[in-house]
Amino acid sequence: MDTKHLAVLNKQEDEIGRTISEIIQCIVDLKKLLDSNDASLVSNYKPRNAEFRRLPSKLTVSLPNVTLQSINKEQFYQQLGVLSQSSIKTDEHYYTINSSLDRPLIDVPQIITEINTEYTRLHSVSCVNDENIWTCSMFYDKMRLYNVQGDLVKSVQTKSRKGPWDIAVTRSGELVYTDYHDRTVNIEKNTEIQTVIRLQGWCPDAVCSTFFDDLLVVMDNCDGGAIVVVNLAGKLRFTYTGSPSPIKESFSPCGITTDSQGQILTVDIDNYRIHIMDQDGQFLQYIDNCQLQKPWGLCVDIRDNLFVTEFITVNHGKKTTRQEEEGMAMWSLQKEL
């Protein structure tokens, strides 16, 4: 391998080394932001994910090879092989990193599966992983864990023996629930229920566990109809009161969750639809074309499948009406790569 080819390889190795050093420094800076109470540092931070996602050019090195000629025994010593020169082929952006952050939403959500529970009023659902889902009802004091085949795996009773209003699962797999009646937020650790938040003057409604294991709690004081989001320093980032439609409609948010892109999804229970916002509170679109019947709770798993709980009222002979055991439907929100 001649000197100029070796120089190309050394140059790319240096560039990769510098990129690794910059990624390590970014990680250190992000850890400092997590421990910082300075809101300006957080709001001014600009991620470099797109820059680091672009991998260096792929170099293809062709080593020298010998092209043999037909050998004549009488002229063996006069007929030798030919040695070709080495070469390097550069393919720009030959390969990329696949990321769910670049996957667009599909136009019509697809129903993947439906799970029937034992509740007559199903209010909330939260995914543990791809296989298991926690469910709850505010009219039952037990939260139930189901697998995606609909089998009951486990049940947990609330501390107050009253129905929870919402549930969430932390990144470590611990169950969190809100108790509207005694104004608490509780977590199950090692089969024991621990109270982590006790409110005064407010009642906890919905709860969500973020990527950093922070708990987002929606509180109610009878002035509902809005979602309020604050930053890590506790300062107001935005208030969402519904889509910017010229026709003013009622907005009754209930369940809330986020997906892998940081988008916020919330149920509008009175209008039978789901609002999708970006991480800055700008309205993106509705999900209102899946025949939703009184949606209430929702959550998103690691594959961006959306789980929605709903009230389903059906008629049975002689014009009598009863509430069936509630179920939940699972939609795929994003296009496959």
mmCIF file with all atom_site columns, N, CA and C in Angstrom, residues 192-231:
data_model
loop_
_atom_site.group_PDB
_atom_site.id
_atom_site.type_symbol
_atom_site.label_atom_id
_atom_site.label_alt_id
_atom_site.label_comp_id
_atom_site.label_asym_id
_atom_site.label_entity_id
_atom_site.label_seq_id
_atom_site.pdbx_PDB_ins_code
_atom_site.Cartn_x
_atom_site.Cartn_y
_atom_site.Cartn_z
_atom_site.occupancy
_atom_site.B_iso_or_equiv
_atom_site.pdbx_formal_charge
_atom_site.auth_seq_id
_atom_site.auth_comp_id
_atom_site.auth_asym_id
_atom_site.auth_atom_id
_atom_site.pdbx_PDB_model_num
ATOM 1   N N  . GLU A 1 192 ? -44.638 -3.180 47.471 1.00 0.00 ? 192 GLU A N  1
ATOM 2   C CA . GLU A 1 192 ? -45.174 -2.232 48.440 1.00 0.00 ? 192 GLU A CA 1
ATOM 3   C C  . GLU A 1 192 ? -45.575 -0.938 47.742 1.00 0.00 ? 192 GLU A C  1
ATOM 4   N N  . ILE A 1 193 ? -46.669 -0.309 48.217 1.00 0.00 ? 193 ILE A N  1
ATOM 5   C CA . ILE A 1 193 ? -47.146 0.954  47.660 1.00 0.00 ? 193 ILE A CA 1
ATOM 6   C C  . ILE A 1 193 ? -46.566 2.107  48.475 1.00 0.00 ? 193 ILE A C  1
ATOM 7   N N  . GLN A 1 194 ? -45.871 3.034  47.801 1.00 0.00 ? 194 GLN A N  1
ATOM 8   C CA . GLN A 1 194 ? -45.283 4.196  48.463 1.00 0.00 ? 194 GLN A CA 1
ATOM 9   C C  . GLN A 1 194 ? -45.884 5.472  47.884 1.00 0.00 ? 194 GLN A C  1
ATOM 10  N N  . THR A 1 195 ? -46.236 6.428  48.745 1.00 0.00 ? 195 THR A N  1
ATOM 11  C CA . THR A 1 195 ? -46.768 7.714  48.306 1.00 0.00 ? 195 THR A CA 1
ATOM 12  C C  . THR A 1 195 ? -45.602 8.651  48.023 1.00 0.00 ? 195 THR A C  1
ATOM 13  N N  . VAL A 1 196 ? -45.537 9.185  46.791 1.00 0.00 ? 196 VAL A N  1
ATOM 14  C CA . VAL A 1 196 ? -44.429 10.079 46.413 1.00 0.00 ? 196 VAL A CA 1
ATOM 15  C C  . VAL A 1 196 ? -44.864 11.538 46.344 1.00 0.00 ? 196 VAL A C  1
ATOM 16  N N  . ILE A 1 197 ? -46.162 11.810 46.115 1.00 0.00 ? 197 ILE A N  1
ATOM 17  C CA . ILE A 1 197 ? -46.672 13.183 46.055 1.00 0.00 ? 197 ILE A CA 1
ATOM 18  C C  . ILE A 1 197 ? -48.012 13.234 46.775 1.00 0.00 ? 197 ILE A C  1
ATOM 19  N N  . ARG A 1 198 ? -48.192 14.250 47.638 1.00 0.00 ? 198 ARG A N  1
ATOM 20  C CA . ARG A 1 198 ? -49.489 14.502 48.273 1.00 0.00 ? 198 ARG A CA 1
ATOM 21  C C  . ARG A 1 198 ? -49.832 15.969 48.050 1.00 0.00 ? 198 ARG A C  1
ATOM 22  N N  . LEU A 1 199 ? -50.961 16.231 47.372 1.00 0.00 ? 199 LEU A N  1
ATOM 23  C CA . LEU A 1 199 ? -51.325 17.577 46.949 1.00 0.00 ? 199 LEU A CA 1
ATOM 24  C C  . LEU A 1 199 ? -52.279 18.234 47.933 1.00 0.00 ? 199 LEU A C  1
ATOM 25  N N  . GLN A 1 200 ? -52.254 19.585 47.933 1.00 0.00 ? 200 GLN A N  1
ATOM 26  C CA . GLN A 1 200 ? -53.170 20.388 48.722 1.00 0.00 ? 200 GLN A CA 1
ATOM 27  C C  . GLN A 1 200 ? -53.914 21.330 47.782 1.00 0.00 ? 200 GLN A C  1
ATOM 28  N N  . GLY A 1 201 ? -55.242 21.277 47.764 1.00 0.00 ? 201 GLY A N  1
ATOM 29  C CA . GLY A 1 201 ? -56.022 22.172 46.932 1.00 0.00 ? 201 GLY A CA 1
ATOM 30  C C  . GLY A 1 201 ? -56.203 21.704 45.499 1.00 0.00 ? 201 GLY A C  1
ATOM 31  N N  . TRP A 1 202 ? -55.426 20.731 45.086 1.00 0.00 ? 202 TRP A N  1
ATOM 32  C CA . TRP A 1 202 ? -55.522 20.163 43.739 1.00 0.00 ? 202 TRP A CA 1
ATOM 33  C C  . TRP A 1 202 ? -55.736 18.661 43.842 1.00 0.00 ? 202 TRP A C  1
ATOM 34  N N  . CYS A 1 203 ? -56.257 18.087 42.767 1.00 0.00 ? 203 CYS A N  1
ATOM 35  C CA . CYS A 1 203 ? -56.432 16.629 42.701 1.00 0.00 ? 203 CYS A CA 1
ATOM 36  C C  . CYS A 1 203 ? -55.674 16.095 41.495 1.00 0.00 ? 203 CYS A C  1
ATOM 37  N N  . PRO A 1 204 ? -54.867 15.052 41.673 1.00 0.00 ? 204 PRO A N  1
ATOM 38  C CA . PRO A 1 204 ? -54.120 14.501 40.531 1.00 0.00 ? 204 PRO A CA 1
ATOM 39  C C  . PRO A 1 204 ? -55.041 13.725 39.600 1.00 0.00 ? 204 PRO A C  1
ATOM 40  N N  . ASP A 1 205 ? -54.891 13.982 38.321 1.00 0.00 ? 205 ASP A N  1
ATOM 41  C CA . ASP A 1 205 ? -55.722 13.299 37.325 1.00 0.00 ? 205 ASP A CA 1
ATOM 42  C C  . ASP A 1 205 ? -54.857 12.332 36.526 1.00 0.00 ? 205 ASP A C  1
ATOM 43  N N  . ALA A 1 206 ? -54.211 12.811 35.455 1.00 0.00 ? 206 ALA A N  1
ATOM 44  C CA . ALA A 1 206 ? -53.374 11.948 34.613 1.00 0.00 ? 206 ALA A CA 1
ATOM 45  C C  . ALA A 1 206 ? -51.918 12.021 35.061 1.00 0.00 ? 206 ALA A C  1
ATOM 46  N N  . VAL A 1 207 ? -51.150 10.990 34.716 1.00 0.00 ? 207 VAL A N  1
ATOM 47  C CA . VAL A 1 207 ? -49.725 10.946 35.058 1.00 0.00 ? 207 VAL A CA 1
ATOM 48  C C  . VAL A 1 207 ? -48.976 10.305 33.902 1.00 0.00 ? 207 VAL A C  1
ATOM 49  N N  . CYS A 1 208 ? -47.738 10.774 33.674 1.00 0.00 ? 208 CYS A N  1
ATOM 50  C CA . CYS A 1 208 ? -46.907 10.256 32.588 1.00 0.00 ? 208 CYS A CA 1
ATOM 51  C C  . CYS A 1 208 ? -45.468 10.211 33.072 1.00 0.00 ? 208 CYS A C  1
ATOM 52  N N  . SER A 1 209 ? -44.741 9.147  32.763 1.00 0.00 ? 209 SER A N  1
ATOM 53  C CA . SER A 1 209 ? -43.325 9.024  33.099 1.00 0.00 ? 209 SER A CA 1
ATOM 54  C C  . SER A 1 209 ? -42.508 9.333  31.857 1.00 0.00 ? 209 SER A C  1
ATOM 55  N N  . THR A 1 210 ? -41.579 10.310 31.952 1.00 0.00 ? 210 THR A N  1
ATOM 56  C CA . THR A 1 210 ? -40.817 10.759 30.797 1.00 0.00 ? 210 THR A CA 1
ATOM 57  C C  . THR A 1 210 ? -39.613 9.869  30.551 1.00 0.00 ? 210 THR A C  1
ATOM 58  N N  . PHE A 1 211 ? -38.862 10.186 29.475 1.00 0.00 ? 211 PHE A N  1
ATOM 59  C CA . PHE A 1 211 ? -37.657 9.442  29.128 1.00 0.00 ? 211 PHE A CA 1
ATOM 60  C C  . PHE A 1 211 ? -36.623 9.505  30.246 1.00 0.00 ? 211 PHE A C  1
ATOM 61  N N  . PHE A 1 212 ? -36.598 10.632 30.992 1.00 0.00 ? 212 PHE A N  1
ATOM 62  C CA . PHE A 1 212 ? -35.634 10.805 32.078 1.00 0.00 ? 212 PHE A CA 1
ATOM 63  C C  . PHE A 1 212 ? -36.207 10.367 33.423 1.00 0.00 ? 212 PHE A C  1
ATOM 64  N N  . ASP A 1 213 ? -37.355 9.648  33.388 1.00 0.00 ? 213 ASP A N  1
ATOM 65  C CA . ASP A 1 213 ? -38.021 9.136  34.589 1.00 0.00 ? 213 ASP A CA 1
ATOM 66  C C  . ASP A 1 213 ? -38.598 10.241 35.467 1.00 0.00 ? 213 ASP A C  1
ATOM 67  N N  . ASP A 1 214 ? -38.814 11.457 34.918 1.00 0.00 ? 214 ASP A N  1
ATOM 68  C CA . ASP A 1 214 ? -39.583 12.465 35.628 1.00 0.00 ? 214 ASP A CA 1
ATOM 69  C C  . ASP A 1 214 ? -41.062 12.099 35.530 1.00 0.00 ? 214 ASP A C  1
ATOM 70  N N  . LEU A 1 215 ? -41.843 12.522 36.522 1.00 0.00 ? 215 LEU A N  1
ATOM 71  C CA . LEU A 1 215 ? -43.276 12.279 36.502 1.00 0.00 ? 215 LEU A CA 1
ATOM 72  C C  . LEU A 1 215 ? -44.004 13.564 36.117 1.00 0.00 ? 215 LEU A C  1
ATOM 73  N N  . LEU A 1 216 ? -44.811 13.511 35.044 1.00 0.00 ? 216 LEU A N  1
ATOM 74  C CA . LEU A 1 216 ? -45.658 14.626 34.654 1.00 0.00 ? 216 LEU A CA 1
ATOM 75  C C  . LEU A 1 216 ? -47.064 14.335 35.159 1.00 0.00 ? 216 LEU A C  1
ATOM 76  N N  . VAL A 1 217 ? -47.599 15.235 35.985 1.00 0.00 ? 217 VAL A N  1
ATOM 77  C CA . VAL A 1 217 ? -48.900 15.019 36.602 1.00 0.00 ? 217 VAL A CA 1
ATOM 78  C C  . VAL A 1 217 ? -49.871 16.097 36.131 1.00 0.00 ? 217 VAL A C  1
ATOM 79  N N  . VAL A 1 218 ? -51.020 15.675 35.603 1.00 0.00 ? 218 VAL A N  1
ATOM 80  C CA . VAL A 1 218 ? -52.089 16.604 35.240 1.00 0.00 ? 218 VAL A CA 1
ATOM 81  C C  . VAL A 1 218 ? -52.988 16.764 36.459 1.00 0.00 ? 218 VAL A C  1
ATOM 82  N N  . MET A 1 219 ? -53.173 18.033 36.905 1.00 0.00 ? 219 MET A N  1
ATOM 83  C CA . MET A 1 219 ? -53.944 18.296 38.120 1.00 0.00 ? 219 MET A CA 1
ATOM 84  C C  . MET A 1 219 ? -55.254 18.996 37.773 1.00 0.00 ? 219 MET A C  1
ATOM 85  N N  . ASP A 1 220 ? -56.237 18.842 38.623 1.00 0.00 ? 220 ASP A N  1
ATOM 86  C CA . ASP A 1 220 ? -57.588 19.341 38.360 1.00 0.00 ? 220 ASP A CA 1
ATOM 87  C C  . ASP A 1 220 ? -58.057 20.171 39.545 1.00 0.00 ? 220 ASP A C  1
ATOM 88  N N  . ASN A 1 221 ? -58.586 21.375 39.222 1.00 0.00 ? 221 ASN A N  1
ATOM 89  C CA . ASN A 1 221 ? -59.230 22.172 40.269 1.00 0.00 ? 221 ASN A CA 1
ATOM 90  C C  . ASN A 1 221 ? -60.550 22.753 39.767 1.00 0.00 ? 221 ASN A C  1
ATOM 91  N N  . CYS A 1 222 ? -61.201 21.983 38.883 1.00 0.00 ? 222 CYS A N  1
ATOM 92  C CA . CYS A 1 222 ? -62.507 22.330 38.312 1.00 0.00 ? 222 CYS A CA 1
ATOM 93  C C  . CYS A 1 222 ? -62.424 23.423 37.254 1.00 0.00 ? 222 CYS A C  1
ATOM 94  N N  . ASP A 1 223 ? -61.217 23.878 36.880 1.00 0.00 ? 223 ASP A N  1
ATOM 95  C CA . ASP A 1 223 ? -61.048 24.848 35.794 1.00 0.00 ? 223 ASP A CA 1
ATOM 96  C C  . ASP A 1 223 ? -60.370 24.183 34.621 1.00 0.00 ? 223 ASP A C  1
ATOM 97  N N  . GLY A 1 224 ? -60.747 22.924 34.311 1.00 0.00 ? 224 GLY A N  1
ATOM 98  C CA . GLY A 1 224 ? -60.055 22.122 33.313 1.00 0.00 ? 224 GLY A CA 1
ATOM 99  C C  . GLY A 1 224 ? -60.125 22.699 31.919 1.00 0.00 ? 224 GLY A C  1
ATOM 100 N N  . GLY A 1 225 ? -59.840 21.868 30.907 1.00 0.00 ? 225 GLY A N  1
ATOM 101 C CA . GLY A 1 225 ? -59.881 22.298 29.528 1.00 0.00 ? 225 GLY A CA 1
ATOM 102 C C  . GLY A 1 225 ? -58.560 22.794 29.004 1.00 0.00 ? 225 GLY A C  1
ATOM 103 N N  . ALA A 1 226 ? -57.452 22.477 29.647 1.00 0.00 ? 226 ALA A N  1
ATOM 104 C CA . ALA A 1 226 ? -56.144 22.938 29.176 1.00 0.00 ? 226 ALA A CA 1
ATOM 105 C C  . ALA A 1 226 ? -55.062 21.987 29.645 1.00 0.00 ? 226 ALA A C  1
ATOM 106 N N  . ILE A 1 227 ? -53.964 21.959 28.872 1.00 0.00 ? 227 ILE A N  1
ATOM 107 C CA . ILE A 1 227 ? -52.761 21.221 29.257 1.00 0.00 ? 227 ILE A CA 1
ATOM 108 C C  . ILE A 1 227 ? -51.666 22.243 29.493 1.00 0.00 ? 227 ILE A C  1
ATOM 109 N N  . VAL A 1 228 ? -51.050 22.188 30.650 1.00 0.00 ? 228 VAL A N  1
ATOM 110 C CA . VAL A 1 228 ? -49.989 23.130 31.012 1.00 0.00 ? 228 VAL A CA 1
ATOM 111 C C  . VAL A 1 228 ? -48.677 22.366 31.101 1.00 0.00 ? 228 VAL A C  1
ATOM 112 N N  . VAL A 1 229 ? -47.643 22.862 30.397 1.00 0.00 ? 229 VAL A N  1
ATOM 113 C CA . VAL A 1 229 ? -46.340 22.209 30.372 1.00 0.00 ? 229 VAL A CA 1
ATOM 114 C C  . VAL A 1 229 ? -45.287 23.182 30.872 1.00 0.00 ? 229 VAL A C  1
ATOM 115 N N  . VAL A 1 230 ? -44.449 22.720 31.791 1.00 0.00 ? 230 VAL A N  1
ATOM 116 C CA . VAL A 1 230 ? -43.353 23.536 32.320 1.00 0.00 ? 230 VAL A CA 1
ATOM 117 C C  . VAL A 1 230 ? -42.028 22.863 31.992 1.00 0.00 ? 230 VAL A C  1
ATOM 118 N N  . ASN A 1 231 ? -40.928 23.638 32.034 1.00 0.00 ? 231 ASN A N  1
ATOM 119 C CA . ASN A 1 231 ? -39.612 23.075 31.768 1.00 0.00 ? 231 ASN A CA 1
ATOM 120 C C  . ASN A 1 231 ? -39.007 22.501 33.030 1.00 0.00 ? 231 ASN A C  1
#
